[in-house]
C-alpha cells in the first residue's frame, strides 16, 4: 500500500512509490501510472509527478549512494591502516626465516639491488624530463636545443641525441624480440584453447574397462577381481590437514585386502609426529591396512620420502601406487574411476585426476589462483593428454603403474620437481599418460601471499634445473622428432622459460623504459588488446571468475618478478634453486565438513577422521615458547621497487600523453604496491 505522500491530492496524483525498509539498502518500487482519461488519472495533474514524491526518490537514491561511498571510504581507510602497520612493523621478506643452505645474502639481494638502481635512475630521468617540460624542450628537436644557451640545455641535448642514436634502437630491438616471443606464446595458448574446444565438441575422453567382465560397482565381485594398490600420503609438519587426508584415503571404496596405505611422515616436530601416529593407530583398530613410516633425516625432501617408501620389500606385491599430498581428499570411488583405465592398456604408465579447490572463494588470492589452475587442468593437461599422451605429472592425485616407475629409474632427488622429473623420464621410455578431467580430488589453495610465493618459486625454479639435467637425454632418446620438439621447445622453453621471461621483461622493464626513451615504443595492441584477449582465454574454463579478469591480468604480471627470479635461479644453479618450503595449509576448509559430519552423522564409519579434541586440547594448553614461527604480514622489497618504478614511468607518460600506456602503468604499479605491502591474501593481525 502506498504511503500518505503517494495518495491523491487536490484532484491530481503522481506515480505511487512504495518504499521498503530493507537492510542494508532502501528498496524503491514504482507503481504504473493510471491511463489517461480514467478516473484515477486526475486530468493534467496526473501526467506530472508529485514534487514531494520526486524529492523522496532522490533522497533515497542519495542515501543509497552515500552508503556505498561510505563503505568504499571505510575499505580504503582499512587498507591504508593495514599498509601503515606493515611499514611500522618493518618486517621485510629478507626476515622470513633462515637462508637456504649454500645461499649468501649477496645472491639474495643482487636482483633487488638492480631494481633499486633502476628505480633511482628512472626518478632522476623523470626529474630531468619535468625540468625540460617546464622549459618547453620536451618536443623540441636537437638542433633547436643546441641553440639554447646554458649547461642544462647542452646536457639535455646530449641526452636526447644519445637516446636517438644509441638507446632507442637497442631498446626497440629488445622490445620487438619480446613481442615476437609474446606472439608465439599467445599462439600456443590459442591453439590449446582450440584443442580444448574440439575435445568438448567431439566428447573425447578416456573410456575405462571393467574388471573380469564385471562392473566396478558389482557387489558380487570378489577381491581377486581388483588389482593390488598401494596408497602413499607424504607429509611434513602438516598437522592442520593430516586427519582429513588419512580419513578420506582410509574410506576409499576398494577391498581392504587389496590396498595398503603408507603414511610417510617427514615431520621434524615431535608433537605433530605423535598426532599423526595416533591417527594411524586409530584406523588400524578400525581394520584398515595402514602403516606409519617416519624419517628422522629428511634427505631429498618429497622425492627422498617416496623413494624410501618404494624400497620396502612388500611393494613388490602391488601393481599400482597412488599418491595423495597431505591436503588432498579423494572421493570414495576414486580408485574405481581411475585404476580401470590401466586394464588392456599395458603401455599406460600414469592416470592423472583433476584438482578441485575447497577454498577457491576464500579471498582474492585464491580466486586468482583458481583461474590459473582451472586453465591448467581444463586446457593444458586435457589437450596434451588427448593429443600427445603426455603431460607433466602434478605430483599428487595420480595413479602410477609401479613397473613404469621402476623402468624409468624411480624417484630421483636431483631437482625440486620430482613429479615432472619422473614424468619426463617415463615419456622418454615410451610410457603413455591418461588425464581424467571428470575425476576430481579436493585440495587446498595457499591463502597467504608468502605461501603462494614460495610455492611458485619452487614450481618455476625446478623445471629449469630439470631442463639442464635432461636436455642431453632428450636429444639422445629414441622418441620421434615431434615428441622431442614438444619436450624441448613447447614443454620447457616456451611454457617454463619464455613465458616468465617476456612477461617480466616486456611489461616490467621495457615498457617503463619506453616512457623515458619515447623514441622506442610499444603499440597499444601489445600493451592492452593482446594481453586482454589472452586473459579472456585463460578465464574461460572458470566463467564465474569473469569479474576478476582485470585483477587477474595485473596479478599475473605482478607474479612475473617471482617467476623470473626463480627461473634464473634454476637455470644458473643459484642457491635458492634448491630451496624447498612446504606450502602452508590452513585446514580451515575441512573444519566445516568435520562439524557437519559430527552433527548429522555422528555414528558413521568416517567419524574416525574427526579431530582428536583431547590431543588438541593438550597441545593448546602448552604455550609456544618459540616466537620465531609466528606468522606476520611482510613487506616485499622487489615488488615495492617495481611498484615505484612503474608509478614513476606512469608520471613520465603524462608528459608525452601516452594514452593507454599511462593507465596500464598506473594500475600495474598499484597492483605491485598492493602485493608488495602484502595486502592480498590472508591478513594476519
PDB file of C-alpha atoms in Angstrom, residues 182-346:
ATOM      1  CA  UNK A 182      54.815 -12.841 -26.756  1.00  0.00           C
ATOM      2  CA  UNK A 183      53.022 -13.595 -30.022  1.00  0.00           C
ATOM      3  CA  UNK A 184      54.446 -17.139 -30.196  1.00  0.00           C
ATOM      4  CA  UNK A 185      53.284 -17.846 -26.657  1.00  0.00           C
ATOM      5  CA  UNK A 186      49.877 -16.299 -27.400  1.00  0.00           C
ATOM      6  CA  UNK A 187      49.541 -18.503 -30.490  1.00  0.00           C
ATOM      7  CA  UNK A 188      50.370 -21.559 -28.383  1.00  0.00           C
ATOM      8  CA  UNK A 189      47.673 -20.595 -25.899  1.00  0.00           C
ATOM      9  CA  UNK A 190      45.148 -20.051 -28.669  1.00  0.00           C
ATOM     10  CA  UNK A 191      45.925 -23.468 -30.185  1.00  0.00           C
ATOM     11  CA  UNK A 192      45.472 -25.104 -26.769  1.00  0.00           C
ATOM     12  CA  UNK A 193      42.070 -23.440 -26.409  1.00  0.00           C
ATOM     13  CA  UNK A 194      41.026 -24.594 -29.876  1.00  0.00           C
ATOM     14  CA  UNK A 195      42.128 -28.125 -28.982  1.00  0.00           C
ATOM     15  CA  UNK A 196      40.045 -27.996 -25.816  1.00  0.00           C
ATOM     16  CA  UNK A 197      37.045 -26.765 -27.830  1.00  0.00           C
ATOM     17  CA  UNK A 198      37.475 -29.676 -30.247  1.00  0.00           C
ATOM     18  CA  UNK A 199      37.538 -32.133 -27.323  1.00  0.00           C
ATOM     19  CA  UNK A 200      34.326 -30.633 -25.962  1.00  0.00           C
ATOM     20  CA  UNK A 201      32.543 -30.707 -29.309  1.00  0.00           C
ATOM     21  CA  UNK A 202      33.551 -34.305 -30.063  1.00  0.00           C
ATOM     22  CA  UNK A 203      33.039 -35.527 -26.491  1.00  0.00           C
ATOM     23  CA  UNK A 204      36.510 -37.098 -26.406  1.00  0.00           C
ATOM     24  CA  UNK A 205      37.529 -38.701 -23.124  1.00  0.00           C
ATOM     25  CA  UNK A 206      39.240 -41.924 -21.980  1.00  0.00           C
ATOM     26  CA  UNK A 207      36.867 -44.865 -21.518  1.00  0.00           C
ATOM     27  CA  UNK A 208      37.769 -47.368 -18.752  1.00  0.00           C
ATOM     28  CA  UNK A 209      37.376 -51.122 -18.894  1.00  0.00           C
ATOM     29  CA  UNK A 210      35.774 -53.209 -16.156  1.00  0.00           C
ATOM     30  CA  UNK A 211      37.494 -55.914 -14.114  1.00  0.00           C
ATOM     31  CA  UNK A 212      36.975 -59.583 -15.032  1.00  0.00           C
ATOM     32  CA  UNK A 213      33.877 -58.804 -17.103  1.00  0.00           C
ATOM     33  CA  UNK A 214      32.052 -57.274 -14.105  1.00  0.00           C
ATOM     34  CA  UNK A 215      31.067 -53.711 -13.376  1.00  0.00           C
ATOM     35  CA  UNK A 216      33.184 -51.901 -10.854  1.00  0.00           C
ATOM     36  CA  UNK A 217      30.068 -51.454  -8.700  1.00  0.00           C
ATOM     37  CA  UNK A 218      29.110 -55.137  -8.807  1.00  0.00           C
ATOM     38  CA  UNK A 219      28.530 -56.225  -5.226  1.00  0.00           C
ATOM     39  CA  UNK A 220      29.310 -59.836  -6.151  1.00  0.00           C
ATOM     40  CA  UNK A 221      32.792 -59.040  -7.442  1.00  0.00           C
ATOM     41  CA  UNK A 222      35.415 -60.655  -5.262  1.00  0.00           C
ATOM     42  CA  UNK A 223      38.733 -59.262  -4.084  1.00  0.00           C
ATOM     43  CA  UNK A 224      40.521 -61.264  -6.774  1.00  0.00           C
ATOM     44  CA  UNK A 225      38.874 -59.058  -9.402  1.00  0.00           C
ATOM     45  CA  UNK A 226      40.622 -55.940  -8.067  1.00  0.00           C
ATOM     46  CA  UNK A 227      44.367 -55.316  -8.521  1.00  0.00           C
ATOM     47  CA  UNK A 228      46.654 -54.617  -5.573  1.00  0.00           C
ATOM     48  CA  UNK A 229      47.006 -50.872  -4.937  1.00  0.00           C
ATOM     49  CA  UNK A 230      49.496 -49.061  -2.694  1.00  0.00           C
ATOM     50  CA  UNK A 231      48.358 -45.636  -1.446  1.00  0.00           C
ATOM     51  CA  UNK A 232      51.020 -43.179  -0.237  1.00  0.00           C
ATOM     52  CA  UNK A 233      50.454 -39.977   1.758  1.00  0.00           C
ATOM     53  CA  UNK A 234      53.721 -37.996   2.053  1.00  0.00           C
ATOM     54  CA  UNK A 235      53.571 -35.196   4.608  1.00  0.00           C
ATOM     55  CA  UNK A 236      55.828 -32.922   6.635  1.00  0.00           C
ATOM     56  CA  UNK A 237      54.684 -30.869   9.648  1.00  0.00           C
ATOM     57  CA  UNK A 238      51.152 -30.572   8.269  1.00  0.00           C
ATOM     58  CA  UNK A 239      49.100 -31.072  11.397  1.00  0.00           C
ATOM     59  CA  UNK A 240      46.273 -28.875  10.091  1.00  0.00           C
ATOM     60  CA  UNK A 241      45.234 -31.331   7.370  1.00  0.00           C
ATOM     61  CA  UNK A 242      46.595 -34.814   8.162  1.00  0.00           C
ATOM     62  CA  UNK A 243      43.344 -36.100   9.693  1.00  0.00           C
ATOM     63  CA  UNK A 244      41.101 -35.272   6.747  1.00  0.00           C
ATOM     64  CA  UNK A 245      43.581 -36.777   4.276  1.00  0.00           C
ATOM     65  CA  UNK A 246      44.082 -40.015   6.193  1.00  0.00           C
ATOM     66  CA  UNK A 247      40.345 -40.303   6.836  1.00  0.00           C
ATOM     67  CA  UNK A 248      39.460 -39.816   3.162  1.00  0.00           C
ATOM     68  CA  UNK A 249      42.047 -42.360   1.969  1.00  0.00           C
ATOM     69  CA  UNK A 250      41.001 -44.963   4.539  1.00  0.00           C
ATOM     70  CA  UNK A 251      37.411 -44.694   3.291  1.00  0.00           C
ATOM     71  CA  UNK A 252      38.256 -45.478  -0.332  1.00  0.00           C
ATOM     72  CA  UNK A 253      35.800 -47.941  -1.852  1.00  0.00           C
ATOM     73  CA  UNK A 254      38.187 -50.808  -2.568  1.00  0.00           C
ATOM     74  CA  UNK A 255      38.575 -54.251  -0.993  1.00  0.00           C
ATOM     75  CA  UNK A 256      40.584 -53.718   2.172  1.00  0.00           C
ATOM     76  CA  UNK A 257      42.711 -56.741   1.483  1.00  0.00           C
ATOM     77  CA  UNK A 258      43.754 -55.262  -1.858  1.00  0.00           C
ATOM     78  CA  UNK A 259      45.094 -51.879  -0.832  1.00  0.00           C
ATOM     79  CA  UNK A 260      47.652 -50.688   1.703  1.00  0.00           C
ATOM     80  CA  UNK A 261      48.057 -47.126   2.974  1.00  0.00           C
ATOM     81  CA  UNK A 262      51.521 -45.754   3.730  1.00  0.00           C
ATOM     82  CA  UNK A 263      51.618 -42.570   5.791  1.00  0.00           C
ATOM     83  CA  UNK A 264      55.085 -41.174   5.016  1.00  0.00           C
ATOM     84  CA  UNK A 265      55.864 -38.689   7.750  1.00  0.00           C
ATOM     85  CA  UNK A 266      58.882 -36.400   7.368  1.00  0.00           C
ATOM     86  CA  UNK A 267      57.888 -34.120  10.249  1.00  0.00           C
ATOM     87  CA  UNK A 268      60.645 -32.783  12.454  1.00  0.00           C
ATOM     88  CA  UNK A 269      58.140 -31.676  15.095  1.00  0.00           C
ATOM     89  CA  UNK A 270      57.683 -34.397  17.713  1.00  0.00           C
ATOM     90  CA  UNK A 271      54.167 -33.287  18.689  1.00  0.00           C
ATOM     91  CA  UNK A 272      52.972 -33.404  15.071  1.00  0.00           C
ATOM     92  CA  UNK A 273      54.524 -36.835  14.505  1.00  0.00           C
ATOM     93  CA  UNK A 274      52.822 -38.112  17.640  1.00  0.00           C
ATOM     94  CA  UNK A 275      49.418 -36.878  16.472  1.00  0.00           C
ATOM     95  CA  UNK A 276      49.855 -38.456  13.033  1.00  0.00           C
ATOM     96  CA  UNK A 277      50.935 -41.757  14.562  1.00  0.00           C
ATOM     97  CA  UNK A 278      47.902 -41.766  16.865  1.00  0.00           C
ATOM     98  CA  UNK A 279      45.624 -41.201  13.864  1.00  0.00           C
ATOM     99  CA  UNK A 280      47.206 -44.133  12.018  1.00  0.00           C
ATOM    100  CA  UNK A 281      46.793 -46.411  15.043  1.00  0.00           C
ATOM    101  CA  UNK A 282      43.143 -45.383  15.301  1.00  0.00           C
ATOM    102  CA  UNK A 283      42.481 -46.527  11.731  1.00  0.00           C
ATOM    103  CA  UNK A 284      44.436 -49.718  12.305  1.00  0.00           C
ATOM    104  CA  UNK A 285      41.997 -50.566  15.089  1.00  0.00           C
ATOM    105  CA  UNK A 286      39.173 -49.995  12.581  1.00  0.00           C
ATOM    106  CA  UNK A 287      40.625 -52.764  10.427  1.00  0.00           C
ATOM    107  CA  UNK A 288      42.274 -50.628   7.726  1.00  0.00           C
ATOM    108  CA  UNK A 289      45.631 -51.846   6.395  1.00  0.00           C
ATOM    109  CA  UNK A 290      47.662 -48.718   7.103  1.00  0.00           C
ATOM    110  CA  UNK A 291      51.318 -48.230   8.101  1.00  0.00           C
ATOM    111  CA  UNK A 292      53.191 -45.306   9.621  1.00  0.00           C
ATOM    112  CA  UNK A 293      56.723 -44.534   8.387  1.00  0.00           C
ATOM    113  CA  UNK A 294      58.851 -41.737   9.822  1.00  0.00           C
ATOM    114  CA  UNK A 295      62.217 -40.492   8.578  1.00  0.00           C
ATOM    115  CA  UNK A 296      64.429 -38.750  11.078  1.00  0.00           C
ATOM    116  CA  UNK A 297      66.608 -37.156   8.378  1.00  0.00           C
ATOM    117  CA  UNK A 298      64.658 -35.555   5.532  1.00  0.00           C
ATOM    118  CA  UNK A 299      67.098 -36.237   2.685  1.00  0.00           C
ATOM    119  CA  UNK A 300      65.778 -35.450  -0.768  1.00  0.00           C
ATOM    120  CA  UNK A 301      62.568 -33.905   0.539  1.00  0.00           C
ATOM    121  CA  UNK A 302      59.444 -35.464  -1.019  1.00  0.00           C
ATOM    122  CA  UNK A 303      61.399 -37.442  -3.644  1.00  0.00           C
ATOM    123  CA  UNK A 304      63.576 -38.980  -0.934  1.00  0.00           C
ATOM    124  CA  UNK A 305      60.492 -39.822   1.106  1.00  0.00           C
ATOM    125  CA  UNK A 306      58.780 -41.608  -1.808  1.00  0.00           C
ATOM    126  CA  UNK A 307      61.988 -43.357  -2.827  1.00  0.00           C
ATOM    127  CA  UNK A 308      62.483 -44.689   0.689  1.00  0.00           C
ATOM    128  CA  UNK A 309      58.891 -45.996   0.786  1.00  0.00           C
ATOM    129  CA  UNK A 310      59.220 -47.750  -2.580  1.00  0.00           C
ATOM    130  CA  UNK A 311      62.260 -49.671  -1.283  1.00  0.00           C
ATOM    131  CA  UNK A 312      60.104 -51.625   1.202  1.00  0.00           C
ATOM    132  CA  UNK A 313      60.096 -55.358   0.492  1.00  0.00           C
ATOM    133  CA  UNK A 314      56.288 -55.658   0.358  1.00  0.00           C
ATOM    134  CA  UNK A 315      55.971 -53.162  -2.522  1.00  0.00           C
ATOM    135  CA  UNK A 316      56.642 -55.997  -4.997  1.00  0.00           C
ATOM    136  CA  UNK A 317      53.193 -57.418  -4.143  1.00  0.00           C
ATOM    137  CA  UNK A 318      51.430 -54.343  -5.552  1.00  0.00           C
ATOM    138  CA  UNK A 319      50.738 -53.377  -9.155  1.00  0.00           C
ATOM    139  CA  UNK A 320      49.802 -49.716  -8.789  1.00  0.00           C
ATOM    140  CA  UNK A 321      50.726 -46.860  -6.472  1.00  0.00           C
ATOM    141  CA  UNK A 322      48.550 -43.807  -5.767  1.00  0.00           C
ATOM    142  CA  UNK A 323      49.954 -40.586  -4.273  1.00  0.00           C
ATOM    143  CA  UNK A 324      47.964 -38.017  -2.292  1.00  0.00           C
ATOM    144  CA  UNK A 325      49.536 -34.966  -0.682  1.00  0.00           C
ATOM    145  CA  UNK A 326      48.527 -34.175   2.879  1.00  0.00           C
ATOM    146  CA  UNK A 327      45.722 -31.751   1.963  1.00  0.00           C
ATOM    147  CA  UNK A 328      44.065 -33.942  -0.693  1.00  0.00           C
ATOM    148  CA  UNK A 329      40.722 -35.596  -0.023  1.00  0.00           C
ATOM    149  CA  UNK A 330      39.797 -38.178  -2.689  1.00  0.00           C
ATOM    150  CA  UNK A 331      36.208 -39.277  -3.151  1.00  0.00           C
ATOM    151  CA  UNK A 332      35.367 -42.833  -2.075  1.00  0.00           C
ATOM    152  CA  UNK A 333      35.120 -44.025  -5.699  1.00  0.00           C
ATOM    153  CA  UNK A 334      38.479 -42.534  -6.757  1.00  0.00           C
ATOM    154  CA  UNK A 335      40.199 -45.898  -7.321  1.00  0.00           C
ATOM    155  CA  UNK A 336      37.200 -47.372  -9.152  1.00  0.00           C
ATOM    156  CA  UNK A 337      37.237 -44.441 -11.577  1.00  0.00           C
ATOM    157  CA  UNK A 338      40.993 -44.383 -12.240  1.00  0.00           C
ATOM    158  CA  UNK A 339      42.524 -47.879 -11.945  1.00  0.00           C
ATOM    159  CA  UNK A 340      40.236 -49.483 -14.622  1.00  0.00           C
ATOM    160  CA  UNK A 341      41.902 -47.285 -17.268  1.00  0.00           C
ATOM    161  CA  UNK A 342      45.043 -49.431 -16.978  1.00  0.00           C
ATOM    162  CA  UNK A 343      43.241 -52.643 -17.941  1.00  0.00           C
ATOM    163  CA  UNK A 344      44.004 -53.584 -21.527  1.00  0.00           C
ATOM    164  CA  UNK A 345      46.398 -50.616 -21.876  1.00  0.00           C
ATOM    165  CA  UNK A 346      49.745 -52.104 -20.932  1.00  0.00           C
TER     166      UNK A 346
END
